[in-house]
Coordinates of N, CA, C and O in Angstrom, one line a residue:
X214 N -21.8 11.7 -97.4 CA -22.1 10.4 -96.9 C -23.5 10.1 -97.4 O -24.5 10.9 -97.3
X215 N -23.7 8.9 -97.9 CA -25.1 8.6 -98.2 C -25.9 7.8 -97.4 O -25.6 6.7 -97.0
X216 N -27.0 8.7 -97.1 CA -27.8 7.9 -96.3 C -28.6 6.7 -96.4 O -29.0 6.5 -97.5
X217 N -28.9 5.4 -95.0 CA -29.4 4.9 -95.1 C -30.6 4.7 -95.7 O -31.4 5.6 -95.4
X218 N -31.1 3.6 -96.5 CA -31.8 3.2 -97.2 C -33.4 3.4 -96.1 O -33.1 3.2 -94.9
X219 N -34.2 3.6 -96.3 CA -35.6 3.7 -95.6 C -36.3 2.3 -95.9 O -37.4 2.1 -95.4
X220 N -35.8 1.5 -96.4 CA -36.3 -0.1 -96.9 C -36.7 -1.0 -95.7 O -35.9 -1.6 -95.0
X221 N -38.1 -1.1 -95.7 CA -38.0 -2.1 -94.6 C -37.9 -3.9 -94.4 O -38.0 -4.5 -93.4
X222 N -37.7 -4.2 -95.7 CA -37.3 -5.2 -96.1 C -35.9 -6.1 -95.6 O -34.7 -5.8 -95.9
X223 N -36.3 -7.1 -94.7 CA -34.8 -7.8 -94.2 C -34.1 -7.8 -95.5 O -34.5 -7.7 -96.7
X224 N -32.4 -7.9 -94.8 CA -31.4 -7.8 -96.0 C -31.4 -9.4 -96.7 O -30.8 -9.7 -97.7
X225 N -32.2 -10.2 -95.9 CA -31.9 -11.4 -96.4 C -33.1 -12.5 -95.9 O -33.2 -12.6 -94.7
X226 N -33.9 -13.4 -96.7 CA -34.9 -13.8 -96.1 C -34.2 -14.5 -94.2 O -33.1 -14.4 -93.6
X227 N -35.3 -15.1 -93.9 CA -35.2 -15.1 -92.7 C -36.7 -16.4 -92.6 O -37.5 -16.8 -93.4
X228 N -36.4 -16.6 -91.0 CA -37.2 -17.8 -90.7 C -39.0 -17.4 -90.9 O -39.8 -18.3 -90.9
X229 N -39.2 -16.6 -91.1 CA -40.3 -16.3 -91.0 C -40.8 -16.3 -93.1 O -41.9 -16.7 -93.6
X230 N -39.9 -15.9 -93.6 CA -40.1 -15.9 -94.8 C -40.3 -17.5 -95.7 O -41.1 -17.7 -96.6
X231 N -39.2 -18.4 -94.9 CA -39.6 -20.1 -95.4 C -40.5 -20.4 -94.9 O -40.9 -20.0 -93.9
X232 N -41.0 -21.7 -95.8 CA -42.0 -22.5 -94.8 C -41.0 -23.8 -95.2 O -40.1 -23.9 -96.0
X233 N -41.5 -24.6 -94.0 CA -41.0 -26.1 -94.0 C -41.1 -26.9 -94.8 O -42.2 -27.6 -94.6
X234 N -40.2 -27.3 -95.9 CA -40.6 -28.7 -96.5 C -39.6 -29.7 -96.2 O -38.8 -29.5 -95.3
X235 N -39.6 -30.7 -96.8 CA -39.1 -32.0 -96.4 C -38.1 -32.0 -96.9 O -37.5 -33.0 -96.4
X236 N -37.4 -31.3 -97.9 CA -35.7 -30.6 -98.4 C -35.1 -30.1 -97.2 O -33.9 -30.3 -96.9
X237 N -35.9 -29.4 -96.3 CA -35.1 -28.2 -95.7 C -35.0 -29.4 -94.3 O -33.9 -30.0 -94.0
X238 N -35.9 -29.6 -93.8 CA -36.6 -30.8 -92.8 C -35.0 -32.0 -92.9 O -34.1 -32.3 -92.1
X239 N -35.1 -32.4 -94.2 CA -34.2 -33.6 -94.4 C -32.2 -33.4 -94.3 O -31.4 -34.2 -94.0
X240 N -32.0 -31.7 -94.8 CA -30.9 -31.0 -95.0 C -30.3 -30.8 -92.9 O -29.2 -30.6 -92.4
X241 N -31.4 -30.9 -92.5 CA -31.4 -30.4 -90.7 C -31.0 -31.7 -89.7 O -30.4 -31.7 -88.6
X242 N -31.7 -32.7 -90.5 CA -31.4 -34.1 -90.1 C -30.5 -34.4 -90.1 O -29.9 -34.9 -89.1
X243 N -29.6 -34.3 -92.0 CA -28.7 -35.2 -92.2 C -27.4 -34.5 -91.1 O -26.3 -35.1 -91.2
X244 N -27.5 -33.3 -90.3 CA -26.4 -32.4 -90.0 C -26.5 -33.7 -88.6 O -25.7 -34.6 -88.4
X245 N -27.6 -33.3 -88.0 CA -28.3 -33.9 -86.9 C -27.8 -35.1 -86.9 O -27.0 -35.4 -86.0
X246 N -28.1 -35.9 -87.7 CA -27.8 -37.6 -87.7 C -26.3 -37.7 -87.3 O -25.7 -38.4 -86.5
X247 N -25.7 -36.5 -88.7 CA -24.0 -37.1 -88.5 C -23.2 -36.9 -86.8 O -22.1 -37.4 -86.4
X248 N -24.3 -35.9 -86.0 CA -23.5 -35.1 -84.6 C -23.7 -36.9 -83.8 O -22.7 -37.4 -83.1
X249 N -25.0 -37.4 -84.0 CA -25.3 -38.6 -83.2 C -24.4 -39.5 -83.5 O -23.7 -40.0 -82.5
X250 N -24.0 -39.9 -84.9 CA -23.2 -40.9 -85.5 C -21.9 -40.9 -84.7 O -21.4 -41.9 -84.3
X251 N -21.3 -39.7 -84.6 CA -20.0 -39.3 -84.0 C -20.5 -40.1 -82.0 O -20.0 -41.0 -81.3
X252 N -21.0 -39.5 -81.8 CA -21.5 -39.8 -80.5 C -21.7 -41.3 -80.1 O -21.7 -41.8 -79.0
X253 N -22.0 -41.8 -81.3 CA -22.8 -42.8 -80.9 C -21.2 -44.3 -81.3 O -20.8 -45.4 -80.8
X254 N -20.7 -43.3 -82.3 CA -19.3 -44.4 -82.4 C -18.7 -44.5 -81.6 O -18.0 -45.5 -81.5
X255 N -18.5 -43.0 -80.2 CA -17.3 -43.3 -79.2 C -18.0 -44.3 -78.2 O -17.2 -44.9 -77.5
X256 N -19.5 -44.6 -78.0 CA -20.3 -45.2 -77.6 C -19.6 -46.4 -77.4 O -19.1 -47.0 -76.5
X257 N -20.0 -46.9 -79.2 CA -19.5 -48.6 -80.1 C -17.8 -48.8 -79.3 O -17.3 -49.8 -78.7
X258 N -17.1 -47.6 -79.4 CA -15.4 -47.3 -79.2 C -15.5 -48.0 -77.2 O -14.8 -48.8 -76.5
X259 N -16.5 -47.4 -76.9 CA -16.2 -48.3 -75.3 C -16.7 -49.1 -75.1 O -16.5 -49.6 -74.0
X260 N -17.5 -49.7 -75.8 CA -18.4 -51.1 -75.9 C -16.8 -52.2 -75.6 O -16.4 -52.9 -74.6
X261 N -16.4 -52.0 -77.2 CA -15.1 -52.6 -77.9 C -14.4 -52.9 -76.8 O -14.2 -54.0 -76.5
X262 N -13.8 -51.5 -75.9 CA -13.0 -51.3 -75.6 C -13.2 -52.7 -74.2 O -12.3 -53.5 -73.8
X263 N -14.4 -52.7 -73.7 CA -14.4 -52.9 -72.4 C -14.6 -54.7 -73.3 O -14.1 -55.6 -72.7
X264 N -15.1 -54.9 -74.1 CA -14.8 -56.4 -74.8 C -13.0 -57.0 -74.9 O -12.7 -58.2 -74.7
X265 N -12.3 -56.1 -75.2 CA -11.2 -56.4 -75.1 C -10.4 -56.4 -74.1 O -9.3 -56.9 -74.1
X266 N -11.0 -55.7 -72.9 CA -10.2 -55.6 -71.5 C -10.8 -57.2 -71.0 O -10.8 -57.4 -69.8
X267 N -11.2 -58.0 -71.8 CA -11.1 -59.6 -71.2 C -12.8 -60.0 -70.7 O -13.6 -59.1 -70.9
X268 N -13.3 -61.2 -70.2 CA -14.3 -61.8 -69.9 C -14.7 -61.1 -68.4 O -15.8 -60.7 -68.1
X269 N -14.0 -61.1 -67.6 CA -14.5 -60.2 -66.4 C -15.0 -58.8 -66.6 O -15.9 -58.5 -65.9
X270 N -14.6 -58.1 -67.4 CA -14.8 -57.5 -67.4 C -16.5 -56.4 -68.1 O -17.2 -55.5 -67.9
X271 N -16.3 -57.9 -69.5 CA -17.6 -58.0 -70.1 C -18.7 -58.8 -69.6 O -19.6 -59.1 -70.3
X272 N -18.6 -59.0 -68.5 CA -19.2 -59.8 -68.0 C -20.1 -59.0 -66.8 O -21.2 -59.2 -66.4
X273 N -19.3 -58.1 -66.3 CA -19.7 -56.6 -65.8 C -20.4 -55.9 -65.9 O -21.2 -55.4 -65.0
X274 N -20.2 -55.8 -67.6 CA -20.9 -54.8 -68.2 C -22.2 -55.4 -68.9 O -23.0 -54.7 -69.5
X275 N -22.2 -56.7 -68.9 CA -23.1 -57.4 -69.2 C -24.8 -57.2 -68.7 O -25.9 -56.9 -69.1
X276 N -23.8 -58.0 -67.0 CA -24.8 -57.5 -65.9 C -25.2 -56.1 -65.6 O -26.4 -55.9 -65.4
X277 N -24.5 -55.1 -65.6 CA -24.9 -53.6 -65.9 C -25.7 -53.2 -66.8 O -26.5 -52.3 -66.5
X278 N -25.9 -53.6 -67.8 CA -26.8 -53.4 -69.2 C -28.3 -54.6 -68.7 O -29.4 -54.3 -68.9
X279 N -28.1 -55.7 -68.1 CA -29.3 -56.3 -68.3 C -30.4 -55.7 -66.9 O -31.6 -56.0 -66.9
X280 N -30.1 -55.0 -66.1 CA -30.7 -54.4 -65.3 C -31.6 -53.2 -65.9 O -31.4 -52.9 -67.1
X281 N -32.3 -52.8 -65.4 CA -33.2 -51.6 -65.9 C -32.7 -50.6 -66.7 O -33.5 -49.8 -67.2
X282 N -31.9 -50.4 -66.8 CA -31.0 -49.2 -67.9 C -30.8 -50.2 -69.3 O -30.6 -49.6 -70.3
X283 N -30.9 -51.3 -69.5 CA -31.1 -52.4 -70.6 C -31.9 -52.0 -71.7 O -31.8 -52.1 -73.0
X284 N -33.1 -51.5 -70.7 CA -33.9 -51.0 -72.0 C -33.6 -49.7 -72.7 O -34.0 -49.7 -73.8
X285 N -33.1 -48.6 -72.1 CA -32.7 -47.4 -72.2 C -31.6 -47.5 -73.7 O -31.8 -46.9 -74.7
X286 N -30.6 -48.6 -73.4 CA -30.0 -48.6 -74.1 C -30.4 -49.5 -75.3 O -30.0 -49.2 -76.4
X287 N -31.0 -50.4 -75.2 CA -31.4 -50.7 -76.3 C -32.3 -49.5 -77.3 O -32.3 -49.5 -78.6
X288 N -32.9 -48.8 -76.5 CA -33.9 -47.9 -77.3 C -33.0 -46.7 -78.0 O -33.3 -46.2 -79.1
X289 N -31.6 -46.3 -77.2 CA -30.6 -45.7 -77.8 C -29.8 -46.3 -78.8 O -29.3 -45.6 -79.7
X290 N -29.6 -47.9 -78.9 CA -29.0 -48.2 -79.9 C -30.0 -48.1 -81.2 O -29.5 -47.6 -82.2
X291 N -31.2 -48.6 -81.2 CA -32.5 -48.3 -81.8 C -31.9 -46.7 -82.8 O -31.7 -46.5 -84.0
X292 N -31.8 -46.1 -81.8 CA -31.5 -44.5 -82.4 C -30.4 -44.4 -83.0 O -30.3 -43.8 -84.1
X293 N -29.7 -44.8 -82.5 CA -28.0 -44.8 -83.0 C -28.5 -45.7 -84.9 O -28.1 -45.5 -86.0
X294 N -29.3 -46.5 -84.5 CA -29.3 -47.5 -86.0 C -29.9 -46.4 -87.0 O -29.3 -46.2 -88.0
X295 N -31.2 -45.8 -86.4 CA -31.7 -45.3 -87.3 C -31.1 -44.1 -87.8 O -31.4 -43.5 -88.9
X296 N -30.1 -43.7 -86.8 CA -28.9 -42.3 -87.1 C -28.5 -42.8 -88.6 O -28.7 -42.1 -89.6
X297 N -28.1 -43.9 -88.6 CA -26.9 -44.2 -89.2 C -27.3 -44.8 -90.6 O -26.6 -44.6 -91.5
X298 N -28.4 -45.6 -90.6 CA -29.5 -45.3 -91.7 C -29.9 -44.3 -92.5 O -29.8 -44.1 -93.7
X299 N -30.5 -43.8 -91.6 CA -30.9 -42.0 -92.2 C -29.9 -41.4 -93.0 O -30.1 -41.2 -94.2
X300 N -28.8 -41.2 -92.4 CA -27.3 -40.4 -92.8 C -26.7 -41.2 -93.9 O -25.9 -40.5 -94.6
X301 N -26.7 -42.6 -94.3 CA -26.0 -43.4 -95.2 C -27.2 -43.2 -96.4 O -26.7 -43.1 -97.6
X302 N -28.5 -43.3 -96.3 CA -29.2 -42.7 -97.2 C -29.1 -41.5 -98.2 O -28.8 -41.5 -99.4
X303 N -29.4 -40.6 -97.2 CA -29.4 -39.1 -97.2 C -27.9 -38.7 -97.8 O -27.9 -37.8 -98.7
X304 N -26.6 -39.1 -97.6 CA -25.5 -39.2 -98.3 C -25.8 -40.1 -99.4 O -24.7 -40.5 -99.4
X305 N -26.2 -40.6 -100.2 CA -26.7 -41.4 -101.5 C -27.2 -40.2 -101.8 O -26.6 -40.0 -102.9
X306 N -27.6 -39.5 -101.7 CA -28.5 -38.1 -102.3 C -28.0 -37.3 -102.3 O -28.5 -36.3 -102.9
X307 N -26.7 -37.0 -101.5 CA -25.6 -36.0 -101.5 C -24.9 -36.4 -102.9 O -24.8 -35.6 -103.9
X308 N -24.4 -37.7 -102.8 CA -24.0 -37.9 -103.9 C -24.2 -37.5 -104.9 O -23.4 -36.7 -105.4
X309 N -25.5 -38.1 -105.6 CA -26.4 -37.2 -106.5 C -26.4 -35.6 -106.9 O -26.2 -35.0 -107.9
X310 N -26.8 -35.4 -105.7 CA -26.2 -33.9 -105.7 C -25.3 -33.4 -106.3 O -25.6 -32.4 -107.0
X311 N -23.9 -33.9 -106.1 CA -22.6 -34.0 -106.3 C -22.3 -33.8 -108.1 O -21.5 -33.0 -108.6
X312 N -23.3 -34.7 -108.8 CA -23.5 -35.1 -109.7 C -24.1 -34.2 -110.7 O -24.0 -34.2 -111.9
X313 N -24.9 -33.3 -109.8 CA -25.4 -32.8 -110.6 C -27.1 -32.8 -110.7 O -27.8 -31.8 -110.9
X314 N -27.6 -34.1 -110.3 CA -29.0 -34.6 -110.3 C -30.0 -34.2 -109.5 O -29.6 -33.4 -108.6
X315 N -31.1 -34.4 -109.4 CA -31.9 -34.3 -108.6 C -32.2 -32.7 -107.8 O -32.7 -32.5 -106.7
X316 N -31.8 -31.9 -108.7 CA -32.6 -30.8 -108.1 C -33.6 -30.0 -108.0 O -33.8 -29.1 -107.2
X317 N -34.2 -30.5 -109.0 CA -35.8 -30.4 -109.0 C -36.5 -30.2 -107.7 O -36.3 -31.0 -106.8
X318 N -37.4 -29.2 -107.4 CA -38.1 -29.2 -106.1 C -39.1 -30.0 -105.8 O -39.5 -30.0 -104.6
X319 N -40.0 -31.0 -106.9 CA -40.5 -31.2 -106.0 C -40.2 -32.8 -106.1 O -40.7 -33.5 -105.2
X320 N -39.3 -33.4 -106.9 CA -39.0 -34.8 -106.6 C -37.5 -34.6 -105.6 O -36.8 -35.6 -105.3
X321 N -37.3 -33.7 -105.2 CA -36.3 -33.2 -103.8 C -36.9 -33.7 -102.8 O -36.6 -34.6 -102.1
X322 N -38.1 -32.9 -102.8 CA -39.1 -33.0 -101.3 C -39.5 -34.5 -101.6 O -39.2 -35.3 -100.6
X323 N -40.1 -35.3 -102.7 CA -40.2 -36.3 -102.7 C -39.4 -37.6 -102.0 O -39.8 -38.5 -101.3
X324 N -38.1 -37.1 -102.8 CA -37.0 -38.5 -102.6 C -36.5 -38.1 -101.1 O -35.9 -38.9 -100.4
X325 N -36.8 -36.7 -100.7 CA -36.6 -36.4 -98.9 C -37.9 -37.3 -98.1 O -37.6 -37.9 -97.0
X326 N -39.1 -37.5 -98.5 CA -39.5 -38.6 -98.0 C -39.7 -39.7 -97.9 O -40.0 -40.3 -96.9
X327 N -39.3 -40.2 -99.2 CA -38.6 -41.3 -99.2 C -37.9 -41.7 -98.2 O -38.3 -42.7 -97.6
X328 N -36.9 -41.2 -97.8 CA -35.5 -41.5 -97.6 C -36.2 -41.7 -96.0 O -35.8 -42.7 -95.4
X329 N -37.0 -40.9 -95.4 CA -37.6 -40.6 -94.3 C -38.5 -42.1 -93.8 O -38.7 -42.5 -92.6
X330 N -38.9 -42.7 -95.0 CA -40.2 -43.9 -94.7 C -38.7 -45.1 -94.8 O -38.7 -46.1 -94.0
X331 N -37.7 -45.0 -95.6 CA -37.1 -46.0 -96.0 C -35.7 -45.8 -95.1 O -34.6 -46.2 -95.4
X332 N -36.0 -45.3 -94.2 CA -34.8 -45.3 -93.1 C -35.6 -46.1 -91.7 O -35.0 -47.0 -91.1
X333 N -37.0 -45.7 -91.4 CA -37.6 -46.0 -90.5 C -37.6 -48.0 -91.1 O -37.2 -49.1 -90.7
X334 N -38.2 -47.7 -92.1 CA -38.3 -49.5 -92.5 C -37.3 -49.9 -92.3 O -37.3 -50.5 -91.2
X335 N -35.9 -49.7 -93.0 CA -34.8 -50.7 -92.8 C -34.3 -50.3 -91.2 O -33.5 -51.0 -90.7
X336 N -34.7 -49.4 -90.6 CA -34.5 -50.0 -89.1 C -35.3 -50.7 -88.6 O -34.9 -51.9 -88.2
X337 N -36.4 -50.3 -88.5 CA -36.9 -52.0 -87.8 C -36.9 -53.2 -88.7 O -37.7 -54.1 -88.3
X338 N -36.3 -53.4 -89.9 CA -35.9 -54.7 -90.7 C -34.7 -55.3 -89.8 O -34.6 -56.5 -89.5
X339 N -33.8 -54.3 -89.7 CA -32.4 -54.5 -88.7 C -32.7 -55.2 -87.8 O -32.5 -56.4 -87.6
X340 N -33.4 -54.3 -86.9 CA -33.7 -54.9 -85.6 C -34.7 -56.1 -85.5 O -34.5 -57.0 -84.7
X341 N -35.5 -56.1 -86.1 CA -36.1 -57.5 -85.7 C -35.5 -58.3 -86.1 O -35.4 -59.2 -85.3
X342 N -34.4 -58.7 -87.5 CA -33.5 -59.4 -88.1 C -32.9 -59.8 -86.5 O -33.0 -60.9 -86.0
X343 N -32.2 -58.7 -85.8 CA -31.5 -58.9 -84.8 C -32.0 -59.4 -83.4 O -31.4 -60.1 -82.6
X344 N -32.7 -59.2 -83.3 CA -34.1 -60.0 -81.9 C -34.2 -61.0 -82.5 O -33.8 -61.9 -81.7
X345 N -34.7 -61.7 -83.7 CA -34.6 -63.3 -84.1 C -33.4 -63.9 -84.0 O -33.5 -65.1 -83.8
X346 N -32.3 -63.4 -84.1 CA -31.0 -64.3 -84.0 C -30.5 -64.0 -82.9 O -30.7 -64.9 -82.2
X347 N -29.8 -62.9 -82.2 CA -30.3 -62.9 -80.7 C -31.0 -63.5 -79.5 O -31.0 -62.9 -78.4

């Protein structure tokens, strides 16, 4: 039998060995984003639902939302936007990926911040678009 190795070296790096960049940061998100996106459609799915169960009913739920929980959800749909932003981005770069492109480290971490400043802008572009016509 051959004995174990005396090596003190993990078999495999480990958290302590990376440091954080905006590749790894952005790869954590897009997992992150997609778990909300799911969550956040069965959300949209009872919104719908309770729109199609007729005018009393949305009218219910109307009044339920404009009460103090109003803001709650708006600041959730806020989130749900920027979910869905982030992840429709960040998939543009999967794409890429896909392709072949962009694996360069440091225009990675770059176009990971990007994606990061140009998710936050086109959500509040959305939403104030939507508070003016609203």
């Amino acid at each position: 039998m051959a004995k174990p190795s005396a090596d003190p070296r993990p078999i495999s790096p480990h958290l302590q060995v990376w440091k954080f960049h905006p590749t790894m940061v952005s790869s954590i998100l897009h997992r992150a984003s997609g778990v909300v996106n799911a969550i956040g459609l069965v959300l949209v799915s009872i919104w719908l639902i309770v729109l199609a169960s007729g005018a009393d009913a949305y009218a219910g739920m109307q009044a339920f939302l404009s009460g103090p929980i109003g803001v709650l959800v708006k600041l959730a749909l806020a989130g749900f936007t920027l979910s869905l932003v982030y992840h429709f981005l960040n998939g543009i770069r999967h794409l890429a990926w896909d392709l072949g492109l962009g694996f360069d480290a440091k225009g990675s971490n770059q176009r990971s911040m990007i994606i990061f400043i140009a998710s936050i802008t086109l959500t509040a572009v959305i939403w104030l678009f939507c508070l003016e016509i609203v």
